[in-house]
């Protein structure tokens, strides 16, 4: 039972893998220490770290441990069904992560790219949604966030909120986008004024505002292309 097992609490604090992981990160831990975190407890006579190291030794290394069945694991001293399943769950998560395909990177090269990305999302909305695309130095989209919903004016869209969101994502630049529920993407005086304020604020902070694209029903307009920023 766990209450009688040699747990990680019995190990000196500086040798406890959980504490070491908090301080130095998972990459600093040995295979045995990482495995000990999955096991959680050892046996009456050995700590979780010692049990993990013995398990690796008896399995013939991490590669062979991955191939072991539940029956093979539970045949090892100190490994019950709960510990065997914990190990296998960790291994399966690793396998699934390895199979995960990195999402295709979206690169913005023109206002048309912005329209393709967001038109279907914004064109039918009944209220104005102000969206920011956050870009890295290669103009790859690293984030997207709706920062306001409602009529676009200075009280709703404030540079502070826009650039706080950009800084959190370590953005090199941003592109502002909003929809016109009327379907007509022609910029209003408020659209132009807000864009001017955002460009000025970005120049001070060091995050470029590359464009402000307005999405209508069947068309879109770039304030950059119109020479309004």
PDB file of C-alpha atoms in Angstrom:
ATOM      1  CA  UNK A   1       0.000   0.000   0.000  1.00  0.00           C
ATOM      2  CA  UNK A   2       1.114   3.569  -0.643  1.00  0.00           C
ATOM      3  CA  UNK A   3       1.064   4.464   3.052  1.00  0.00           C
ATOM      4  CA  UNK A   4       3.796   1.932   3.760  1.00  0.00           C
ATOM      5  CA  UNK A   5       5.759   2.589   0.589  1.00  0.00           C
ATOM      6  CA  UNK A   6       9.025   4.444   0.399  1.00  0.00           C
ATOM      7  CA  UNK A   7       7.649   7.669  -1.131  1.00  0.00           C
ATOM      8  CA  UNK A   8       9.378  10.699  -2.573  1.00  0.00           C
ATOM      9  CA  UNK A   9       8.793  12.421   0.763  1.00  0.00           C
ATOM     10  CA  UNK A  10      11.447  10.119   2.239  1.00  0.00           C
ATOM     11  CA  UNK A  11      14.053  11.383  -0.196  1.00  0.00           C
ATOM     12  CA  UNK A  12      16.132  14.500   0.698  1.00  0.00           C
ATOM     13  CA  UNK A  13      14.460  17.566  -0.793  1.00  0.00           C
ATOM     14  CA  UNK A  14      17.338  18.373  -3.148  1.00  0.00           C
ATOM     15  CA  UNK A  15      17.034  14.867  -4.633  1.00  0.00           C
ATOM     16  CA  UNK A  16      13.270  14.914  -5.160  1.00  0.00           C
ATOM     17  CA  UNK A  17      12.511  14.895  -8.896  1.00  0.00           C
ATOM     18  CA  UNK A  18       9.333  16.983  -8.620  1.00  0.00           C
ATOM     19  CA  UNK A  19      11.175  19.756  -6.811  1.00  0.00           C
ATOM     20  CA  UNK A  20      14.066  19.541  -9.284  1.00  0.00           C
ATOM     21  CA  UNK A  21      11.633  19.728 -12.170  1.00  0.00           C
ATOM     22  CA  UNK A  22      10.030  22.867 -10.720  1.00  0.00           C
ATOM     23  CA  UNK A  23      13.424  24.495 -10.263  1.00  0.00           C
ATOM     24  CA  UNK A  24      15.313  23.384 -13.355  1.00  0.00           C
ATOM     25  CA  UNK A  25      12.682  22.115 -15.801  1.00  0.00           C
ATOM     26  CA  UNK A  26      11.889  18.641 -17.111  1.00  0.00           C
ATOM     27  CA  UNK A  27      14.890  18.652 -19.450  1.00  0.00           C
ATOM     28  CA  UNK A  28      17.245  18.638 -16.440  1.00  0.00           C
ATOM     29  CA  UNK A  29      15.892  15.340 -15.082  1.00  0.00           C
ATOM     30  CA  UNK A  30      17.254  11.892 -15.855  1.00  0.00           C
ATOM     31  CA  UNK A  31      15.058   9.170 -17.344  1.00  0.00           C
ATOM     32  CA  UNK A  32      14.819   7.571 -13.907  1.00  0.00           C
ATOM     33  CA  UNK A  33      13.687  10.819 -12.291  1.00  0.00           C
ATOM     34  CA  UNK A  34      11.011  11.438 -14.921  1.00  0.00           C
ATOM     35  CA  UNK A  35       9.812   7.865 -14.540  1.00  0.00           C
ATOM     36  CA  UNK A  36       9.754   8.281 -10.753  1.00  0.00           C
ATOM     37  CA  UNK A  37       7.336  11.209 -11.124  1.00  0.00           C
ATOM     38  CA  UNK A  38       4.995   8.929 -13.071  1.00  0.00           C
ATOM     39  CA  UNK A  39       5.355   6.147 -10.493  1.00  0.00           C
ATOM     40  CA  UNK A  40       4.756   8.578  -7.589  1.00  0.00           C
ATOM     41  CA  UNK A  41       5.791   6.056  -4.903  1.00  0.00           C
ATOM     42  CA  UNK A  42       8.381   3.388  -4.437  1.00  0.00           C
ATOM     43  CA  UNK A  43       8.240   0.268  -2.272  1.00  0.00           C
ATOM     44  CA  UNK A  44       8.826  -0.326   1.415  1.00  0.00           C
ATOM     45  CA  UNK A  45      12.557  -0.666   0.793  1.00  0.00           C
ATOM     46  CA  UNK A  46      13.286   1.723  -2.056  1.00  0.00           C
ATOM     47  CA  UNK A  47      12.346   5.200  -3.178  1.00  0.00           C
ATOM     48  CA  UNK A  48      10.434   5.951  -6.357  1.00  0.00           C
ATOM     49  CA  UNK A  49      13.706   7.058  -7.976  1.00  0.00           C
ATOM     50  CA  UNK A  50      15.437   3.792  -7.018  1.00  0.00           C
ATOM     51  CA  UNK A  51      12.472   1.777  -8.254  1.00  0.00           C
ATOM     52  CA  UNK A  52      12.476   3.697 -11.514  1.00  0.00           C
ATOM     53  CA  UNK A  53      16.186   3.109 -12.032  1.00  0.00           C
ATOM     54  CA  UNK A  54      15.836  -0.598 -11.296  1.00  0.00           C
ATOM     55  CA  UNK A  55      12.892  -0.783 -13.694  1.00  0.00           C
ATOM     56  CA  UNK A  56      14.955   0.785 -16.459  1.00  0.00           C
ATOM     57  CA  UNK A  57      17.857  -1.556 -15.750  1.00  0.00           C
ATOM     58  CA  UNK A  58      15.678  -4.674 -15.778  1.00  0.00           C
ATOM     59  CA  UNK A  59      13.840  -3.544 -18.922  1.00  0.00           C
ATOM     60  CA  UNK A  60      17.123  -2.902 -20.708  1.00  0.00           C
ATOM     61  CA  UNK A  61      16.663   0.842 -21.094  1.00  0.00           C
ATOM     62  CA  UNK A  62      13.972   3.315 -22.006  1.00  0.00           C
ATOM     63  CA  UNK A  63      13.516   1.987 -25.542  1.00  0.00           C
ATOM     64  CA  UNK A  64      12.678  -1.506 -24.304  1.00  0.00           C
ATOM     65  CA  UNK A  65      10.435  -0.155 -21.546  1.00  0.00           C
ATOM     66  CA  UNK A  66       8.255   1.411 -24.247  1.00  0.00           C
ATOM     67  CA  UNK A  67       7.705  -2.011 -25.813  1.00  0.00           C
ATOM     68  CA  UNK A  68       6.716  -3.820 -22.611  1.00  0.00           C
ATOM     69  CA  UNK A  69       3.164  -5.061 -22.108  1.00  0.00           C
ATOM     70  CA  UNK A  70       1.139  -4.639 -18.922  1.00  0.00           C
ATOM     71  CA  UNK A  71       1.811  -8.262 -18.015  1.00  0.00           C
ATOM     72  CA  UNK A  72       5.564  -7.813 -18.496  1.00  0.00           C
ATOM     73  CA  UNK A  73       5.585  -4.685 -16.363  1.00  0.00           C
ATOM     74  CA  UNK A  74       3.599  -6.185 -13.494  1.00  0.00           C
ATOM     75  CA  UNK A  75       5.940  -9.176 -13.497  1.00  0.00           C
ATOM     76  CA  UNK A  76       8.667  -6.860 -12.231  1.00  0.00           C
ATOM     77  CA  UNK A  77       9.060  -6.504  -8.470  1.00  0.00           C
ATOM     78  CA  UNK A  78       7.404  -3.341  -7.139  1.00  0.00           C
ATOM     79  CA  UNK A  79       5.253  -2.719 -10.219  1.00  0.00           C
ATOM     80  CA  UNK A  80       1.538  -3.333  -9.692  1.00  0.00           C
ATOM     81  CA  UNK A  81      -1.210  -2.757 -12.199  1.00  0.00           C
ATOM     82  CA  UNK A  82      -1.664   0.903 -11.191  1.00  0.00           C
ATOM     83  CA  UNK A  83       2.011   1.728 -11.750  1.00  0.00           C
ATOM     84  CA  UNK A  84       2.086  -0.248 -14.998  1.00  0.00           C
ATOM     85  CA  UNK A  85      -0.885   1.711 -16.327  1.00  0.00           C
ATOM     86  CA  UNK A  86       0.652   5.024 -15.247  1.00  0.00           C
ATOM     87  CA  UNK A  87       3.799   4.176 -17.178  1.00  0.00           C
ATOM     88  CA  UNK A  88       1.858   3.104 -20.244  1.00  0.00           C
ATOM     89  CA  UNK A  89      -0.331   6.215 -20.147  1.00  0.00           C
ATOM     90  CA  UNK A  90       2.785   8.410 -20.137  1.00  0.00           C
ATOM     91  CA  UNK A  91       4.280   6.426 -23.020  1.00  0.00           C
ATOM     92  CA  UNK A  92       1.054   6.678 -25.043  1.00  0.00           C
ATOM     93  CA  UNK A  93       0.890  10.449 -24.544  1.00  0.00           C
ATOM     94  CA  UNK A  94       4.445  10.680 -25.840  1.00  0.00           C
ATOM     95  CA  UNK A  95       3.493   8.631 -28.884  1.00  0.00           C
ATOM     96  CA  UNK A  96       0.487  10.837 -29.608  1.00  0.00           C
ATOM     97  CA  UNK A  97       2.544  13.998 -29.301  1.00  0.00           C
ATOM     98  CA  UNK A  98       5.104  12.531 -31.702  1.00  0.00           C
ATOM     99  CA  UNK A  99       2.318  11.847 -34.225  1.00  0.00           C
ATOM    100  CA  UNK A 100       0.872  15.337 -33.932  1.00  0.00           C
ATOM    101  CA  UNK A 101       1.399  17.365 -37.095  1.00  0.00           C
ATOM    102  CA  UNK A 102       2.424  20.974 -36.618  1.00  0.00           C
ATOM    103  CA  UNK A 103      -0.439  23.177 -37.887  1.00  0.00           C
ATOM    104  CA  UNK A 104       0.309  24.805 -41.204  1.00  0.00           C
ATOM    105  CA  UNK A 105       1.844  28.211 -40.684  1.00  0.00           C
ATOM    106  CA  UNK A 106      -0.255  31.082 -42.024  1.00  0.00           C
ATOM    107  CA  UNK A 107       1.854  33.799 -43.609  1.00  0.00           C
ATOM    108  CA  UNK A 108       0.447  37.239 -44.389  1.00  0.00           C
ATOM    109  CA  UNK A 109       1.894  38.771 -47.540  1.00  0.00           C
ATOM    110  CA  UNK A 110      -0.988  40.985 -48.644  1.00  0.00           C
ATOM    111  CA  UNK A 111      -4.429  42.283 -47.602  1.00  0.00           C
ATOM    112  CA  UNK A 112      -5.890  39.463 -49.685  1.00  0.00           C
ATOM    113  CA  UNK A 113      -4.291  36.940 -47.332  1.00  0.00           C
ATOM    114  CA  UNK A 114      -6.039  38.658 -44.432  1.00  0.00           C
ATOM    115  CA  UNK A 115      -9.361  38.547 -46.259  1.00  0.00           C
ATOM    116  CA  UNK A 116      -8.990  34.860 -47.062  1.00  0.00           C
ATOM    117  CA  UNK A 117      -8.223  34.132 -43.440  1.00  0.00           C
ATOM    118  CA  UNK A 118     -11.043  36.092 -41.794  1.00  0.00           C
ATOM    119  CA  UNK A 119     -13.825  36.949 -44.264  1.00  0.00           C
ATOM    120  CA  UNK A 120     -15.945  33.858 -43.648  1.00  0.00           C
ATOM    121  CA  UNK A 121     -15.525  34.276 -39.901  1.00  0.00           C
ATOM    122  CA  UNK A 122     -16.553  37.949 -39.837  1.00  0.00           C
ATOM    123  CA  UNK A 123     -18.786  38.722 -42.816  1.00  0.00           C
ATOM    124  CA  UNK A 124     -22.115  37.578 -41.316  1.00  0.00           C
ATOM    125  CA  UNK A 125     -21.693  38.993 -37.806  1.00  0.00           C
ATOM    126  CA  UNK A 126     -24.363  41.464 -36.726  1.00  0.00           C
ATOM    127  CA  UNK A 127     -21.990  43.569 -34.615  1.00  0.00           C
ATOM    128  CA  UNK A 128     -18.578  44.974 -35.370  1.00  0.00           C
ATOM    129  CA  UNK A 129     -15.785  42.714 -34.133  1.00  0.00           C
ATOM    130  CA  UNK A 130     -12.309  44.191 -33.834  1.00  0.00           C
ATOM    131  CA  UNK A 131      -9.729  41.452 -34.335  1.00  0.00           C
ATOM    132  CA  UNK A 132      -5.949  41.574 -34.142  1.00  0.00           C
ATOM    133  CA  UNK A 133      -3.599  39.232 -35.957  1.00  0.00           C
ATOM    134  CA  UNK A 134      -0.254  38.929 -34.194  1.00  0.00           C
ATOM    135  CA  UNK A 135       2.755  38.285 -36.426  1.00  0.00           C
ATOM    136  CA  UNK A 136       6.384  37.311 -35.907  1.00  0.00           C
ATOM    137  CA  UNK A 137       9.337  38.727 -37.825  1.00  0.00           C
ATOM    138  CA  UNK A 138       8.557  36.466 -40.806  1.00  0.00           C
ATOM    139  CA  UNK A 139       4.935  37.639 -40.960  1.00  0.00           C
ATOM    140  CA  UNK A 140       3.700  34.267 -39.710  1.00  0.00           C
ATOM    141  CA  UNK A 141       0.460  34.504 -37.731  1.00  0.00           C
ATOM    142  CA  UNK A 142       1.288  33.524 -34.141  1.00  0.00           C
ATOM    143  CA  UNK A 143      -2.039  34.516 -32.629  1.00  0.00           C
ATOM    144  CA  UNK A 144      -5.479  35.986 -33.175  1.00  0.00           C
ATOM    145  CA  UNK A 145      -7.753  37.694 -30.689  1.00  0.00           C
ATOM    146  CA  UNK A 146     -11.049  39.557 -30.761  1.00  0.00           C
ATOM    147  CA  UNK A 147     -10.432  42.636 -28.635  1.00  0.00           C
ATOM    148  CA  UNK A 148     -13.806  44.358 -28.840  1.00  0.00           C
ATOM    149  CA  UNK A 149     -17.362  43.839 -29.998  1.00  0.00           C
ATOM    150  CA  UNK A 150     -19.626  46.767 -30.807  1.00  0.00           C
ATOM    151  CA  UNK A 151     -19.459  50.062 -32.681  1.00  0.00           C
ATOM    152  CA  UNK A 152     -15.851  50.934 -33.342  1.00  0.00           C
ATOM    153  CA  UNK A 153     -14.816  54.001 -31.394  1.00  0.00           C
ATOM    154  CA  UNK A 154     -12.010  55.211 -29.164  1.00  0.00           C
ATOM    155  CA  UNK A 155     -13.742  54.105 -25.978  1.00  0.00           C
ATOM    156  CA  UNK A 156     -13.994  50.481 -27.175  1.00  0.00           C
ATOM    157  CA  UNK A 157     -10.688  50.010 -28.993  1.00  0.00           C
ATOM    158  CA  UNK A 158      -7.838  51.412 -26.925  1.00  0.00           C
ATOM    159  CA  UNK A 159      -4.166  51.093 -27.910  1.00  0.00           C
ATOM    160  CA  UNK A 160      -3.390  49.870 -24.386  1.00  0.00           C
ATOM    161  CA  UNK A 161      -5.435  46.684 -24.805  1.00  0.00           C
ATOM    162  CA  UNK A 162      -4.239  46.129 -28.362  1.00  0.00           C
ATOM    163  CA  UNK A 163      -0.543  46.361 -27.560  1.00  0.00           C
ATOM    164  CA  UNK A 164      -0.810  44.560 -24.231  1.00  0.00           C
ATOM    165  CA  UNK A 165      -2.141  41.568 -26.175  1.00  0.00           C
ATOM    166  CA  UNK A 166       0.654  41.968 -28.744  1.00  0.00           C
ATOM    167  CA  UNK A 167       3.382  42.158 -26.102  1.00  0.00           C
ATOM    168  CA  UNK A 168       2.093  39.030 -24.359  1.00  0.00           C
ATOM    169  CA  UNK A 169       2.648  37.143 -27.610  1.00  0.00           C
ATOM    170  CA  UNK A 170       6.050  38.722 -28.306  1.00  0.00           C
ATOM    171  CA  UNK A 171       4.662  40.050 -31.587  1.00  0.00           C
ATOM    172  CA  UNK A 172       6.890  41.827 -34.075  1.00  0.00           C
ATOM    173  CA  UNK A 173       3.886  43.426 -35.759  1.00  0.00           C
ATOM    174  CA  UNK A 174       0.098  43.348 -35.869  1.00  0.00           C
ATOM    175  CA  UNK A 175      -2.684  43.642 -38.423  1.00  0.00           C
ATOM    176  CA  UNK A 176      -6.014  45.075 -37.316  1.00  0.00           C
ATOM    177  CA  UNK A 177      -9.205  43.724 -38.833  1.00  0.00           C
ATOM    178  CA  UNK A 178     -12.860  44.501 -38.273  1.00  0.00           C
ATOM    179  CA  UNK A 179     -16.124  43.877 -40.059  1.00  0.00           C
ATOM    180  CA  UNK A 180     -18.889  46.212 -41.186  1.00  0.00           C
ATOM    181  CA  UNK A 181     -22.255  44.512 -40.604  1.00  0.00           C
ATOM    182  CA  UNK A 182     -23.758  46.754 -43.284  1.00  0.00           C
ATOM    183  CA  UNK A 183     -21.702  44.834 -45.821  1.00  0.00           C
ATOM    184  CA  UNK A 184     -20.003  48.013 -47.088  1.00  0.00           C
ATOM    185  CA  UNK A 185     -16.291  48.003 -46.114  1.00  0.00           C
ATOM    186  CA  UNK A 186     -15.766  51.717 -46.810  1.00  0.00           C
ATOM    187  CA  UNK A 187     -13.799  53.108 -43.822  1.00  0.00           C
ATOM    188  CA  UNK A 188     -15.531  55.611 -41.563  1.00  0.00           C
ATOM    189  CA  UNK A 189     -13.792  58.663 -40.079  1.00  0.00           C
ATOM    190  CA  UNK A 190     -13.677  56.714 -36.776  1.00  0.00           C
ATOM    191  CA  UNK A 191     -11.932  53.803 -38.505  1.00  0.00           C
ATOM    192  CA  UNK A 192      -9.298  56.144 -39.897  1.00  0.00           C
ATOM    193  CA  UNK A 193      -8.787  57.946 -36.582  1.00  0.00           C
ATOM    194  CA  UNK A 194      -8.411  54.754 -34.566  1.00  0.00           C
ATOM    195  CA  UNK A 195      -5.931  53.401 -37.103  1.00  0.00           C
ATOM    196  CA  UNK A 196      -3.869  56.593 -36.841  1.00  0.00           C
ATOM    197  CA  UNK A 197      -3.768  56.317 -33.045  1.00  0.00           C
ATOM    198  CA  UNK A 198      -2.738  52.665 -33.191  1.00  0.00           C
ATOM    199  CA  UNK A 199       0.030  53.364 -35.712  1.00  0.00           C
ATOM    200  CA  UNK A 200       1.385  56.154 -33.509  1.00  0.00           C
ATOM    201  CA  UNK A 201       1.289  53.994 -30.396  1.00  0.00           C
ATOM    202  CA  UNK A 202       2.950  51.106 -32.214  1.00  0.00           C
ATOM    203  CA  UNK A 203       5.772  53.361 -33.376  1.00  0.00           C
ATOM    204  CA  UNK A 204       6.489  54.321 -29.759  1.00  0.00           C
ATOM    205  CA  UNK A 205       6.331  50.738 -28.466  1.00  0.00           C
ATOM    206  CA  UNK A 206       8.226  49.208 -31.398  1.00  0.00           C
ATOM    207  CA  UNK A 207       5.434  47.007 -32.755  1.00  0.00           C
ATOM    208  CA  UNK A 208       4.438  47.907 -36.303  1.00  0.00           C
ATOM    209  CA  UNK A 209       0.799  48.141 -37.351  1.00  0.00           C
ATOM    210  CA  UNK A 210       1.088  46.739 -40.860  1.00  0.00           C
ATOM    211  CA  UNK A 211      -2.486  47.270 -41.983  1.00  0.00           C
ATOM    212  CA  UNK A 212      -6.097  47.716 -40.983  1.00  0.00           C
ATOM    213  CA  UNK A 213      -8.419  45.601 -43.109  1.00  0.00           C
ATOM    214  CA  UNK A 214     -12.181  46.134 -43.100  1.00  0.00           C
ATOM    215  CA  UNK A 215     -14.310  43.139 -44.053  1.00  0.00           C
ATOM    216  CA  UNK A 216     -17.622  43.659 -45.838  1.00  0.00           C
ATOM    217  CA  UNK A 217     -20.094  41.138 -47.190  1.00  0.00           C
ATOM    218  CA  UNK A 218     -18.488  40.509 -50.567  1.00  0.00           C
ATOM    219  CA  UNK A 219     -15.378  42.666 -50.456  1.00  0.00           C
ATOM    220  CA  UNK A 220     -12.748  44.095 -48.146  1.00  0.00           C
ATOM    221  CA  UNK A 221     -10.690  47.268 -47.984  1.00  0.00           C
ATOM    222  CA  UNK A 222      -7.114  47.814 -46.823  1.00  0.00           C
ATOM    223  CA  UNK A 223      -6.429  51.188 -45.251  1.00  0.00           C
ATOM    224  CA  UNK A 224      -2.757  50.643 -46.144  1.00  0.00           C
ATOM    225  CA  UNK A 225      -3.601  50.277 -49.831  1.00  0.00           C
ATOM    226  CA  UNK A 226      -5.819  53.366 -49.669  1.00  0.00           C
ATOM    227  CA  UNK A 227      -2.919  55.388 -48.265  1.00  0.00           C
ATOM    228  CA  UNK A 228      -4.814  56.115 -45.043  1.00  0.00           C
ATOM    229  CA  UNK A 229      -2.062  54.946 -42.711  1.00  0.00           C
TER     230      UNK A 229
END
